CSV table of C-alpha atoms in Angstrom, one decimal:
chain,number,residue,atom,x,y,z
A,1,UNK,CA,-7.0,-12.3,34.4
A,2,UNK,CA,-6.2,-16.0,34.7
A,3,UNK,CA,-9.4,-16.4,36.8
A,4,UNK,CA,-11.4,-14.8,34.1
A,5,UNK,CA,-9.8,-17.1,31.5
A,6,UNK,CA,-10.4,-20.2,33.6
A,7,UNK,CA,-14.1,-19.1,34.0
A,8,UNK,CA,-14.5,-18.7,30.2
A,9,UNK,CA,-12.8,-21.8,29.0
A,10,UNK,CA,-15.7,-24.2,29.9
A,11,UNK,CA,-18.1,-21.9,28.2
A,12,UNK,CA,-15.9,-21.4,25.2
A,13,UNK,CA,-15.0,-25.0,24.4
A,14,UNK,CA,-18.5,-26.3,24.1
A,15,UNK,CA,-19.4,-28.8,21.3
A,16,UNK,CA,-21.6,-26.2,19.6
A,17,UNK,CA,-18.8,-23.6,19.4
A,18,UNK,CA,-16.3,-26.2,18.3
A,19,UNK,CA,-18.6,-27.3,15.5
A,20,UNK,CA,-19.0,-23.7,14.5
A,21,UNK,CA,-15.3,-23.2,14.3
A,22,UNK,CA,-14.7,-26.4,12.5
A,23,UNK,CA,-17.3,-25.4,9.9
A,24,UNK,CA,-15.5,-22.0,9.6
A,25,UNK,CA,-12.2,-23.9,9.0
A,26,UNK,CA,-14.0,-25.8,6.3
A,27,UNK,CA,-15.2,-22.6,4.6
A,28,UNK,CA,-11.7,-21.1,4.8
A,29,UNK,CA,-10.2,-24.3,3.2
A,30,UNK,CA,-12.9,-24.6,0.6
A,31,UNK,CA,-12.6,-21.1,-0.7
A,32,UNK,CA,-8.8,-21.3,-0.8
A,33,UNK,CA,-8.9,-24.6,-2.7
A,34,UNK,CA,-11.6,-23.6,-5.1
A,35,UNK,CA,-10.1,-20.2,-5.8
A,36,UNK,CA,-6.5,-21.5,-6.2
A,37,UNK,CA,-7.5,-24.4,-8.4
A,38,UNK,CA,-9.5,-22.2,-10.8
A,39,UNK,CA,-6.7,-19.6,-10.5
A,40,UNK,CA,-4.2,-22.3,-11.5
A,41,UNK,CA,-6.2,-23.2,-14.6
A,42,UNK,CA,-6.7,-19.5,-15.6
A,43,UNK,CA,-3.0,-18.9,-15.1
A,44,UNK,CA,-2.2,-21.7,-17.6
A,45,UNK,CA,-4.5,-19.9,-20.1
A,46,UNK,CA,-2.8,-16.5,-19.3
A,47,UNK,CA,0.7,-18.0,-19.9
A,48,UNK,CA,-0.4,-19.7,-23.0
A,49,UNK,CA,-1.8,-16.4,-24.3
A,50,UNK,CA,1.3,-14.6,-23.3
A,51,UNK,CA,3.4,-16.9,-25.5
A,52,UNK,CA,1.2,-16.5,-28.6
A,53,UNK,CA,3.6,-15.8,-31.4
A,54,UNK,CA,3.1,-13.3,-34.2
A,55,UNK,CA,2.6,-9.5,-34.5
A,56,UNK,CA,-1.2,-9.8,-34.7
A,57,UNK,CA,-1.3,-11.3,-31.2
A,58,UNK,CA,0.5,-8.4,-29.7
A,59,UNK,CA,-2.7,-7.0,-27.9
A,60,UNK,CA,-3.4,-10.5,-26.4
A,61,UNK,CA,0.2,-10.7,-25.1
A,62,UNK,CA,0.0,-7.2,-23.7
A,63,UNK,CA,-3.3,-7.9,-21.9
A,64,UNK,CA,-1.8,-11.1,-20.4
A,65,UNK,CA,1.3,-9.2,-19.2
A,66,UNK,CA,-0.6,-6.3,-17.8
A,67,UNK,CA,-3.0,-8.6,-15.9
A,68,UNK,CA,-0.1,-10.3,-14.1
A,69,UNK,CA,1.9,-7.1,-13.5
A,70,UNK,CA,-1.1,-5.1,-12.2
A,71,UNK,CA,-2.7,-7.7,-9.9
A,72,UNK,CA,0.6,-8.7,-8.4
A,73,UNK,CA,1.0,-5.1,-7.2
A,74,UNK,CA,-2.5,-4.6,-5.6
A,75,UNK,CA,-3.2,-5.7,-2.1
A,76,UNK,CA,-5.6,-8.6,-1.7
A,77,UNK,CA,-7.9,-6.5,0.4
A,78,UNK,CA,-8.3,-3.9,-2.4
A,79,UNK,CA,-9.0,-6.7,-4.9
A,80,UNK,CA,-11.7,-8.1,-2.5
A,81,UNK,CA,-13.4,-4.8,-2.2
A,82,UNK,CA,-13.3,-4.2,-5.9
A,83,UNK,CA,-14.8,-7.6,-6.7
A,84,UNK,CA,-17.5,-7.1,-4.0
A,85,UNK,CA,-18.7,-3.7,-5.2
A,86,UNK,CA,-18.3,-4.5,-8.9
A,87,UNK,CA,-20.3,-7.7,-8.7
A,88,UNK,CA,-23.0,-6.0,-6.7
A,89,UNK,CA,-23.7,-3.6,-9.6
A,90,UNK,CA,-24.9,-6.6,-11.6
A,91,UNK,CA,-26.1,-9.0,-8.9
A,92,UNK,CA,-27.4,-7.2,-5.9
A,93,UNK,CA,-27.7,-10.3,-3.7
A,94,UNK,CA,-24.6,-12.2,-4.8
A,95,UNK,CA,-23.3,-14.8,-2.3
A,96,UNK,CA,-20.4,-13.5,-0.3
A,97,UNK,CA,-18.7,-16.9,-0.5
A,98,UNK,CA,-18.7,-16.6,-4.3
A,99,UNK,CA,-17.3,-13.1,-4.1
A,100,UNK,CA,-14.5,-14.3,-1.9
A,101,UNK,CA,-13.7,-17.2,-4.2
A,102,UNK,CA,-13.7,-14.9,-7.3
A,103,UNK,CA,-11.3,-12.5,-5.5
A,104,UNK,CA,-9.0,-15.3,-4.5
A,105,UNK,CA,-9.1,-16.7,-8.0
A,106,UNK,CA,-8.2,-13.3,-9.6
A,107,UNK,CA,-5.3,-12.9,-7.1
A,108,UNK,CA,-4.0,-16.4,-7.4
A,109,UNK,CA,-4.1,-16.3,-11.2
A,110,UNK,CA,-1.7,-13.4,-11.3
A,111,UNK,CA,0.8,-15.1,-8.8
A,112,UNK,CA,0.6,-18.6,-10.3
A,113,UNK,CA,1.0,-17.3,-13.8
A,114,UNK,CA,4.5,-16.2,-12.8
A,115,UNK,CA,5.3,-19.6,-11.3
A,116,UNK,CA,4.0,-21.4,-14.5
A,117,UNK,CA,5.9,-19.1,-16.8
A,118,UNK,CA,9.1,-19.8,-14.8
A,119,UNK,CA,8.4,-23.5,-15.2
A,120,UNK,CA,7.8,-23.3,-18.9
A,121,UNK,CA,11.0,-21.3,-19.4
A,122,UNK,CA,12.9,-24.0,-17.6
A,123,UNK,CA,12.3,-26.3,-20.5
A,124,UNK,CA,15.4,-26.4,-22.8
A,125,UNK,CA,14.8,-24.4,-26.0
A,126,UNK,CA,16.1,-27.3,-28.2
A,127,UNK,CA,13.1,-29.4,-27.0
A,128,UNK,CA,10.7,-26.8,-28.3
A,129,UNK,CA,12.7,-26.5,-31.6
A,130,UNK,CA,12.7,-30.2,-31.9
A,131,UNK,CA,8.9,-30.3,-31.5
A,132,UNK,CA,8.6,-27.5,-34.1
A,133,UNK,CA,10.8,-29.6,-36.5
A,134,UNK,CA,8.4,-32.5,-36.1
A,135,UNK,CA,5.6,-30.2,-37.0
A,136,UNK,CA,3.9,-30.2,-33.6
A,137,UNK,CA,1.2,-27.7,-33.2
A,138,UNK,CA,1.5,-25.2,-30.3
A,139,UNK,CA,-1.1,-27.2,-28.3
A,140,UNK,CA,0.7,-30.5,-29.0
A,141,UNK,CA,4.1,-28.9,-28.0
A,142,UNK,CA,2.5,-27.7,-24.7
A,143,UNK,CA,0.8,-30.9,-23.9
A,144,UNK,CA,3.4,-33.5,-24.9
A,145,UNK,CA,6.7,-31.6,-24.5
A,146,UNK,CA,6.5,-28.6,-22.2
A,147,UNK,CA,4.1,-29.7,-19.5
A,148,UNK,CA,5.5,-33.2,-18.9
A,149,UNK,CA,9.0,-31.7,-18.3
A,150,UNK,CA,7.9,-28.6,-16.4
A,151,UNK,CA,5.3,-29.8,-13.9
A,152,UNK,CA,7.9,-30.9,-11.3
A,153,UNK,CA,9.2,-27.3,-11.4
A,154,UNK,CA,5.7,-25.7,-11.3
A,155,UNK,CA,3.9,-27.8,-8.8
A,156,UNK,CA,5.9,-27.3,-5.5
A,157,UNK,CA,5.8,-23.4,-5.6
A,158,UNK,CA,2.2,-23.5,-6.7
A,159,UNK,CA,1.3,-25.7,-3.8
A,160,UNK,CA,3.3,-23.4,-1.5
A,161,UNK,CA,1.5,-20.4,-2.8
A,162,UNK,CA,-1.9,-22.0,-2.2
A,163,UNK,CA,-0.9,-23.1,1.4
A,164,UNK,CA,0.4,-19.6,2.1
A,165,UNK,CA,-2.9,-18.2,0.8
A,166,UNK,CA,-4.9,-20.0,3.5
A,167,UNK,CA,-3.6,-17.3,5.9
A,168,UNK,CA,-4.2,-14.4,3.5
A,169,UNK,CA,-7.9,-15.4,3.2
A,170,UNK,CA,-8.3,-14.1,6.7
A,171,UNK,CA,-8.8,-10.7,5.1
A,172,UNK,CA,-12.1,-11.7,3.4
A,173,UNK,CA,-13.7,-11.7,6.9
A,174,UNK,CA,-13.9,-7.9,6.1
A,175,UNK,CA,-16.7,-8.4,3.6
A,176,UNK,CA,-18.6,-10.7,5.9
A,177,UNK,CA,-17.8,-14.3,4.7
A,178,UNK,CA,-18.4,-16.7,7.6
A,179,UNK,CA,-14.9,-18.0,7.7
A,180,UNK,CA,-12.5,-18.6,10.6
A,181,UNK,CA,-11.4,-15.0,11.3
A,182,UNK,CA,-15.0,-13.7,11.1
A,183,UNK,CA,-16.2,-16.3,13.6
A,184,UNK,CA,-13.3,-15.3,15.9
A,185,UNK,CA,-14.4,-11.6,15.7
A,186,UNK,CA,-18.0,-12.7,16.4
A,187,UNK,CA,-17.0,-14.7,19.5
A,188,UNK,CA,-14.8,-11.8,20.7
A,189,UNK,CA,-17.8,-9.5,20.3
A,190,UNK,CA,-19.9,-11.9,22.4
A,191,UNK,CA,-17.6,-11.1,25.2
A,192,UNK,CA,-15.0,-13.8,25.2
A,193,UNK,CA,-11.5,-12.6,26.0
A,194,UNK,CA,-9.4,-11.7,23.0
A,195,UNK,CA,-6.5,-13.8,24.2
A,196,UNK,CA,-8.6,-16.9,24.4
A,197,UNK,CA,-10.5,-16.3,21.1
A,198,UNK,CA,-7.6,-15.2,18.9
A,199,UNK,CA,-5.2,-17.6,20.5
A,200,UNK,CA,-7.5,-20.4,19.5
A,201,UNK,CA,-8.1,-19.1,16.0
A,202,UNK,CA,-4.3,-18.7,15.5
A,203,UNK,CA,-3.8,-22.3,16.6
A,204,UNK,CA,-6.6,-23.5,14.2
A,205,UNK,CA,-4.9,-21.6,11.3
A,206,UNK,CA,-1.6,-23.2,12.4
A,207,UNK,CA,-3.3,-26.7,12.4
A,208,UNK,CA,-4.3,-26.1,8.7
A,209,UNK,CA,-1.2,-24.4,7.5
A,210,UNK,CA,1.6,-26.3,9.1
A,211,UNK,CA,0.8,-29.9,8.0
A,212,UNK,CA,0.1,-28.7,4.5
A,213,UNK,CA,3.3,-26.7,4.3
A,214,UNK,CA,5.2,-29.8,5.5
A,215,UNK,CA,3.5,-31.8,2.8
A,216,UNK,CA,4.4,-29.2,0.2
A,217,UNK,CA,8.1,-29.4,1.2
A,218,UNK,CA,8.0,-33.2,1.0
A,219,UNK,CA,6.5,-32.9,-2.5
A,220,UNK,CA,9.2,-30.5,-3.5
A,221,UNK,CA,12.0,-32.8,-2.3
A,222,UNK,CA,10.4,-35.8,-3.9
A,223,UNK,CA,9.9,-34.1,-7.3
A,224,UNK,CA,13.3,-32.5,-7.2
A,225,UNK,CA,15.1,-35.8,-7.0
A,226,UNK,CA,14.9,-37.5,-10.4
A,227,UNK,CA,12.9,-40.8,-10.5
A,228,UNK,CA,16.1,-42.9,-10.9
A,229,UNK,CA,17.5,-41.5,-7.6
A,230,UNK,CA,14.5,-42.4,-5.5
A,231,UNK,CA,15.7,-45.2,-3.2
A,232,UNK,CA,12.4,-47.1,-3.2
A,233,UNK,CA,12.3,-47.3,-7.0
A,234,UNK,CA,15.8,-48.7,-7.3
A,235,UNK,CA,14.7,-52.3,-7.7
A,236,UNK,CA,17.9,-53.9,-8.9
A,237,UNK,CA,21.4,-53.1,-7.7
A,238,UNK,CA,23.4,-51.2,-10.3
A,239,UNK,CA,25.8,-53.4,-12.3
A,240,UNK,CA,29.1,-52.3,-13.7
A,241,UNK,CA,29.7,-52.6,-17.4
B,1,UNK,CA,-26.7,-2.2,-15.0
B,2,UNK,CA,-27.7,1.3,-14.0
B,3,UNK,CA,-24.5,2.6,-12.4
B,4,UNK,CA,-22.7,5.6,-13.7
B,5,UNK,CA,-19.0,5.8,-12.9
B,6,UNK,CA,-17.8,9.1,-11.5
B,7,UNK,CA,-14.1,9.1,-11.4
B,8,UNK,CA,-14.0,12.8,-10.9
B,9,UNK,CA,-15.2,12.3,-7.3
B,10,UNK,CA,-12.3,9.9,-6.7
B,11,UNK,CA,-9.7,12.0,-8.3
B,12,UNK,CA,-10.8,15.0,-6.2
B,13,UNK,CA,-9.8,13.0,-3.1
B,14,UNK,CA,-6.3,12.4,-4.5
B,15,UNK,CA,-4.5,14.6,-1.8
B,16,UNK,CA,-6.2,12.6,1.0
B,17,UNK,CA,-5.2,9.3,-0.7
B,18,UNK,CA,-1.6,10.5,-1.2
B,19,UNK,CA,-1.5,11.3,2.5
B,20,UNK,CA,-2.5,7.6,3.0
B,21,UNK,CA,0.2,6.5,0.6
B,22,UNK,CA,2.8,8.3,2.7
B,23,UNK,CA,1.6,6.4,5.8
B,24,UNK,CA,1.7,3.1,3.8
B,25,UNK,CA,5.3,3.9,2.8
B,26,UNK,CA,6.3,4.8,6.4
B,27,UNK,CA,4.6,1.6,7.7
B,28,UNK,CA,6.4,-0.4,5.1
B,29,UNK,CA,9.8,1.0,5.8
B,30,UNK,CA,9.4,0.7,9.6
B,31,UNK,CA,8.2,-2.9,9.3
B,32,UNK,CA,10.9,-3.8,6.9
B,33,UNK,CA,13.8,-2.5,9.0
B,34,UNK,CA,12.3,-3.7,12.3
B,35,UNK,CA,11.8,-7.1,10.7
B,36,UNK,CA,15.3,-7.0,9.2
B,37,UNK,CA,16.8,-6.5,12.7
B,38,UNK,CA,14.7,-9.4,14.1
B,39,UNK,CA,15.7,-11.5,11.1
B,40,UNK,CA,19.4,-10.8,11.6
B,41,UNK,CA,19.0,-11.9,15.3
B,42,UNK,CA,16.9,-14.9,14.4
B,43,UNK,CA,19.2,-16.0,11.6
B,44,UNK,CA,22.3,-15.6,13.9
B,45,UNK,CA,20.6,-17.7,16.6
B,46,UNK,CA,19.5,-20.4,14.1
B,47,UNK,CA,23.0,-20.6,12.6
B,48,UNK,CA,25.3,-20.0,15.6
B,49,UNK,CA,23.1,-20.4,18.7
B,50,UNK,CA,23.2,-23.4,21.0
B,51,UNK,CA,20.6,-26.1,20.8
B,52,UNK,CA,18.0,-24.3,23.0
B,53,UNK,CA,18.3,-20.9,21.3
B,54,UNK,CA,18.1,-22.6,18.0
B,55,UNK,CA,14.9,-24.2,18.9
B,56,UNK,CA,13.4,-21.0,20.2
B,57,UNK,CA,14.2,-19.2,17.0
B,58,UNK,CA,12.8,-22.1,15.0
B,59,UNK,CA,9.6,-22.2,17.0
B,60,UNK,CA,9.2,-18.4,16.4
B,61,UNK,CA,9.6,-18.8,12.7
B,62,UNK,CA,7.3,-21.7,12.4
B,63,UNK,CA,4.6,-20.1,14.5
B,64,UNK,CA,4.6,-16.7,12.8
B,65,UNK,CA,4.9,-18.0,9.3
B,66,UNK,CA,1.9,-20.3,9.8
B,67,UNK,CA,-0.6,-18.0,11.3
B,68,UNK,CA,-2.2,-15.0,9.5
B,69,UNK,CA,-0.8,-11.5,10.2
B,70,UNK,CA,-4.3,-10.3,10.7
B,71,UNK,CA,-4.9,-12.7,13.6
B,72,UNK,CA,-1.5,-11.6,15.1
B,73,UNK,CA,-2.7,-8.0,15.0
B,74,UNK,CA,-6.1,-8.8,16.4
B,75,UNK,CA,-4.4,-10.7,19.3
B,76,UNK,CA,-2.3,-7.6,20.1
B,77,UNK,CA,-5.3,-5.3,19.7
B,78,UNK,CA,-8.1,-7.2,21.5
B,79,UNK,CA,-6.1,-9.8,23.4
B,80,UNK,CA,-3.6,-7.6,25.1
B,81,UNK,CA,-6.4,-5.1,25.7
B,82,UNK,CA,-7.9,-7.5,28.2
B,83,UNK,CA,-4.8,-7.5,30.4
B,84,UNK,CA,-4.5,-3.7,30.3
B,85,UNK,CA,-2.1,-3.1,27.4
B,86,UNK,CA,-4.1,-0.7,25.3
B,87,UNK,CA,-2.2,0.1,22.1
B,88,UNK,CA,-3.9,1.9,19.1
B,89,UNK,CA,-4.4,0.3,15.7
B,90,UNK,CA,-1.2,1.8,14.3
B,91,UNK,CA,1.1,0.5,17.1
B,92,UNK,CA,-0.6,-3.0,16.9
B,93,UNK,CA,-0.2,-3.1,13.1
B,94,UNK,CA,3.4,-2.0,13.3
B,95,UNK,CA,4.4,-4.5,16.0
B,96,UNK,CA,2.3,-7.4,14.5
B,97,UNK,CA,3.7,-6.9,11.0
B,98,UNK,CA,7.2,-6.4,12.3
B,99,UNK,CA,7.1,-9.7,14.2
B,100,UNK,CA,5.5,-11.4,11.2
B,101,UNK,CA,8.1,-10.0,8.7
B,102,UNK,CA,10.9,-10.9,11.2
B,103,UNK,CA,10.0,-14.6,10.9
B,104,UNK,CA,10.1,-14.5,7.1
B,105,UNK,CA,13.3,-12.4,7.1
B,106,UNK,CA,15.0,-14.9,9.5
B,107,UNK,CA,14.6,-17.6,6.8
B,108,UNK,CA,15.8,-15.3,4.0
B,109,UNK,CA,18.9,-14.2,6.0
B,110,UNK,CA,19.7,-17.7,7.1
B,111,UNK,CA,19.8,-18.8,3.5
B,112,UNK,CA,22.4,-16.0,3.0
B,113,UNK,CA,24.4,-17.1,6.1
B,114,UNK,CA,24.7,-20.7,5.0
B,115,UNK,CA,25.7,-19.7,1.5
B,116,UNK,CA,29.1,-18.5,2.6
B,117,UNK,CA,31.5,-21.4,1.9
B,118,UNK,CA,34.3,-22.6,4.2
B,119,UNK,CA,36.8,-22.3,1.4
B,120,UNK,CA,36.1,-18.5,1.0
B,121,UNK,CA,37.0,-18.0,4.6
B,122,UNK,CA,40.1,-20.0,4.2
B,123,UNK,CA,41.1,-18.0,1.2
B,124,UNK,CA,40.6,-14.8,3.1
B,125,UNK,CA,42.7,-16.2,6.0
B,126,UNK,CA,45.5,-17.2,3.5
B,127,UNK,CA,45.6,-13.6,2.3
B,128,UNK,CA,46.3,-12.5,5.9
B,129,UNK,CA,43.0,-10.7,6.5
B,130,UNK,CA,42.1,-10.0,10.1
B,131,UNK,CA,38.7,-11.1,11.4
B,132,UNK,CA,37.2,-7.7,10.8
B,133,UNK,CA,38.6,-7.5,7.3
B,134,UNK,CA,37.1,-11.0,6.6
B,135,UNK,CA,33.7,-9.8,7.7
B,136,UNK,CA,34.0,-6.5,5.8
B,137,UNK,CA,35.4,-7.7,2.5
B,138,UNK,CA,34.3,-11.4,2.3
B,139,UNK,CA,31.3,-12.3,4.4
B,140,UNK,CA,29.1,-9.2,4.1
B,141,UNK,CA,29.5,-8.6,0.4
B,142,UNK,CA,28.8,-12.3,-0.3
B,143,UNK,CA,25.7,-12.4,1.9
B,144,UNK,CA,24.4,-9.0,0.6
B,145,UNK,CA,24.7,-10.2,-3.0
B,146,UNK,CA,23.0,-13.5,-2.3
B,147,UNK,CA,20.0,-12.2,-0.3
B,148,UNK,CA,19.4,-8.8,-2.0
B,149,UNK,CA,16.9,-10.0,-4.6
B,150,UNK,CA,14.9,-11.8,-2.0
B,151,UNK,CA,15.0,-8.8,0.4
B,152,UNK,CA,13.9,-6.4,-2.4
B,153,UNK,CA,11.1,-8.7,-3.3
B,154,UNK,CA,10.0,-9.0,0.3
B,155,UNK,CA,9.9,-5.3,0.8
B,156,UNK,CA,7.5,-4.9,-2.1
B,157,UNK,CA,5.4,-7.8,-0.6
B,158,UNK,CA,5.2,-5.9,2.7
B,159,UNK,CA,4.4,-2.7,1.0
B,160,UNK,CA,1.4,-4.3,-0.8
B,161,UNK,CA,0.1,-7.2,1.2
B,162,UNK,CA,1.4,-6.2,4.6
B,163,UNK,CA,0.5,-2.6,5.2
B,164,UNK,CA,-3.0,-2.9,3.7
B,165,UNK,CA,-3.9,-5.1,6.7
B,166,UNK,CA,-3.7,-2.0,8.8
B,167,UNK,CA,-6.9,-0.7,7.2
B,168,UNK,CA,-8.8,-3.5,9.0
B,169,UNK,CA,-7.9,-2.1,12.4
B,170,UNK,CA,-8.3,1.5,11.5
B,171,UNK,CA,-4.9,2.7,10.4
B,172,UNK,CA,-5.3,5.6,7.9
B,173,UNK,CA,-2.9,4.2,5.3
B,174,UNK,CA,-3.8,4.0,1.6
B,175,UNK,CA,-6.5,1.3,1.8
B,176,UNK,CA,-7.8,2.7,5.1
B,177,UNK,CA,-8.2,6.2,3.6
B,178,UNK,CA,-10.1,4.7,0.7
B,179,UNK,CA,-12.5,3.0,3.1
B,180,UNK,CA,-12.9,6.1,5.2
B,181,UNK,CA,-13.7,8.3,2.1
B,182,UNK,CA,-15.9,5.7,0.5
B,183,UNK,CA,-18.1,5.2,3.5
B,184,UNK,CA,-18.9,9.0,3.2
B,185,UNK,CA,-19.4,9.3,-0.6
B,186,UNK,CA,-20.3,5.7,-1.5
B,187,UNK,CA,-18.0,5.8,-4.6
B,188,UNK,CA,-16.4,2.5,-3.6
B,189,UNK,CA,-15.5,1.2,-7.1
B,190,UNK,CA,-14.0,4.5,-8.3
B,191,UNK,CA,-12.1,5.0,-5.1
B,192,UNK,CA,-10.6,1.5,-5.1
B,193,UNK,CA,-9.7,1.7,-8.8
B,194,UNK,CA,-7.8,4.9,-8.1
B,195,UNK,CA,-6.2,3.3,-5.0
B,196,UNK,CA,-5.2,0.2,-7.0
B,197,UNK,CA,-3.5,2.5,-9.5
B,198,UNK,CA,-1.6,4.3,-6.7
B,199,UNK,CA,-0.5,0.9,-5.4
B,200,UNK,CA,0.8,-0.1,-8.8
B,201,UNK,CA,2.7,3.2,-9.2
B,202,UNK,CA,4.1,3.0,-5.6
B,203,UNK,CA,5.4,-0.6,-6.0
B,204,UNK,CA,6.8,0.1,-9.4
B,205,UNK,CA,8.8,3.0,-8.0
B,206,UNK,CA,9.9,0.8,-5.1
B,207,UNK,CA,10.9,-2.1,-7.4
B,208,UNK,CA,12.7,0.2,-9.9
B,209,UNK,CA,14.7,2.0,-7.3
B,210,UNK,CA,15.6,-1.2,-5.4
B,211,UNK,CA,16.8,-2.7,-8.7
B,212,UNK,CA,18.9,0.3,-9.4
B,213,UNK,CA,20.4,0.3,-5.9
B,214,UNK,CA,21.0,-3.4,-6.2
B,215,UNK,CA,22.9,-2.9,-9.5
B,216,UNK,CA,24.9,0.0,-8.2
B,217,UNK,CA,25.8,-1.3,-4.7
B,218,UNK,CA,25.9,-5.1,-4.9
B,219,UNK,CA,26.1,-5.7,-8.7
B,220,UNK,CA,22.9,-7.7,-8.6
B,221,UNK,CA,21.0,-8.0,-11.8
B,222,UNK,CA,17.5,-7.8,-10.3
B,223,UNK,CA,14.5,-8.1,-12.6
B,224,UNK,CA,11.8,-5.5,-12.2
B,225,UNK,CA,9.3,-7.4,-14.3
């Protein structure tokens, strides 16, 4: 076994194959980032719609709630297949990358909507009442009262979700997107040993996921401490009264 | 668009799909309890172990939470096949998912372990409790109440995200059954819409019953929605 591995390693780690794997990593990262950024924007819309006041807006609220509750309870693989076959009704030669991005977007919208809602609800009610007293519109309240106070609460878990989703995108290899897992399966089918191939693929995923998750944690700690407590920003020593 | 939906075909397969749902549920339960045992061990090592054991547990958690569960399963299926360990898809999925869940559950349980405060133990000692009584009446109830919501949430995550990965390596759970049937009758959209519905019902049942158990056993006010 070790002999076989030693024989395969020079053939496996050629520049050509490494370039292929790096490109696949790029695809994995690109579809995660595009999908999650669009998902984040859509989630904002969903939460905004969910908080529309009034009896007439009840159907809108209901749709927003149902969207989140349903898509959080369906496996990503099922969502991917649904998007794949549904889009193929309309566009028979749709790009698989676009299909993967749409599936990621649909899924991340549902999850980040819950994160954003949690962030919005962390803003004290008096703040919103004060904004209403000053005759702010809903949009003004959102933009100048709610978002400035809630983004430190929203951003860290949203980043953590996106970073965690890098790993879950491995499932779109099932529909044939040329991403990291798909390339791994391809190399394994070419006859390279599974230990070598999937060991390498696992390490490449680790190389993407670990630094980003560390960065996410750093972001969380930095945002959690209020600006006045950050050591580098304390320019003057505090004086007593 | 010239596609006519035929949901009747999909509903006719409901018995087959429900068979898959049972496998999903079994896989979810086995994975969760296996992962919980590993998590208990991992959290104990991380909290009470020596410097070496602590590093081992930490490395395990870091590695398994930063690589995809699918790759872990592929490694077991195709990698170990090369050295003569030939497990079928179900075994590989079960072992892979259990190891993966164990890493996440280690972190959840460790958060519970470190939430027990020194003063609580001192209070229990002052009341003259034996070590066993301290564990039974102070530590376990406290930890259970702290981590129950996270555990319940994680079970639903395994039930949805986790077990469906098995479909990729040929396990006949809910998603796998849908793929099997669809490749025969080409009613992919209808099948997957019905399957999505079953997943929603399945997880709602799980969430609701876990919330009820939590309220009854640990006085946790868990939110279903």
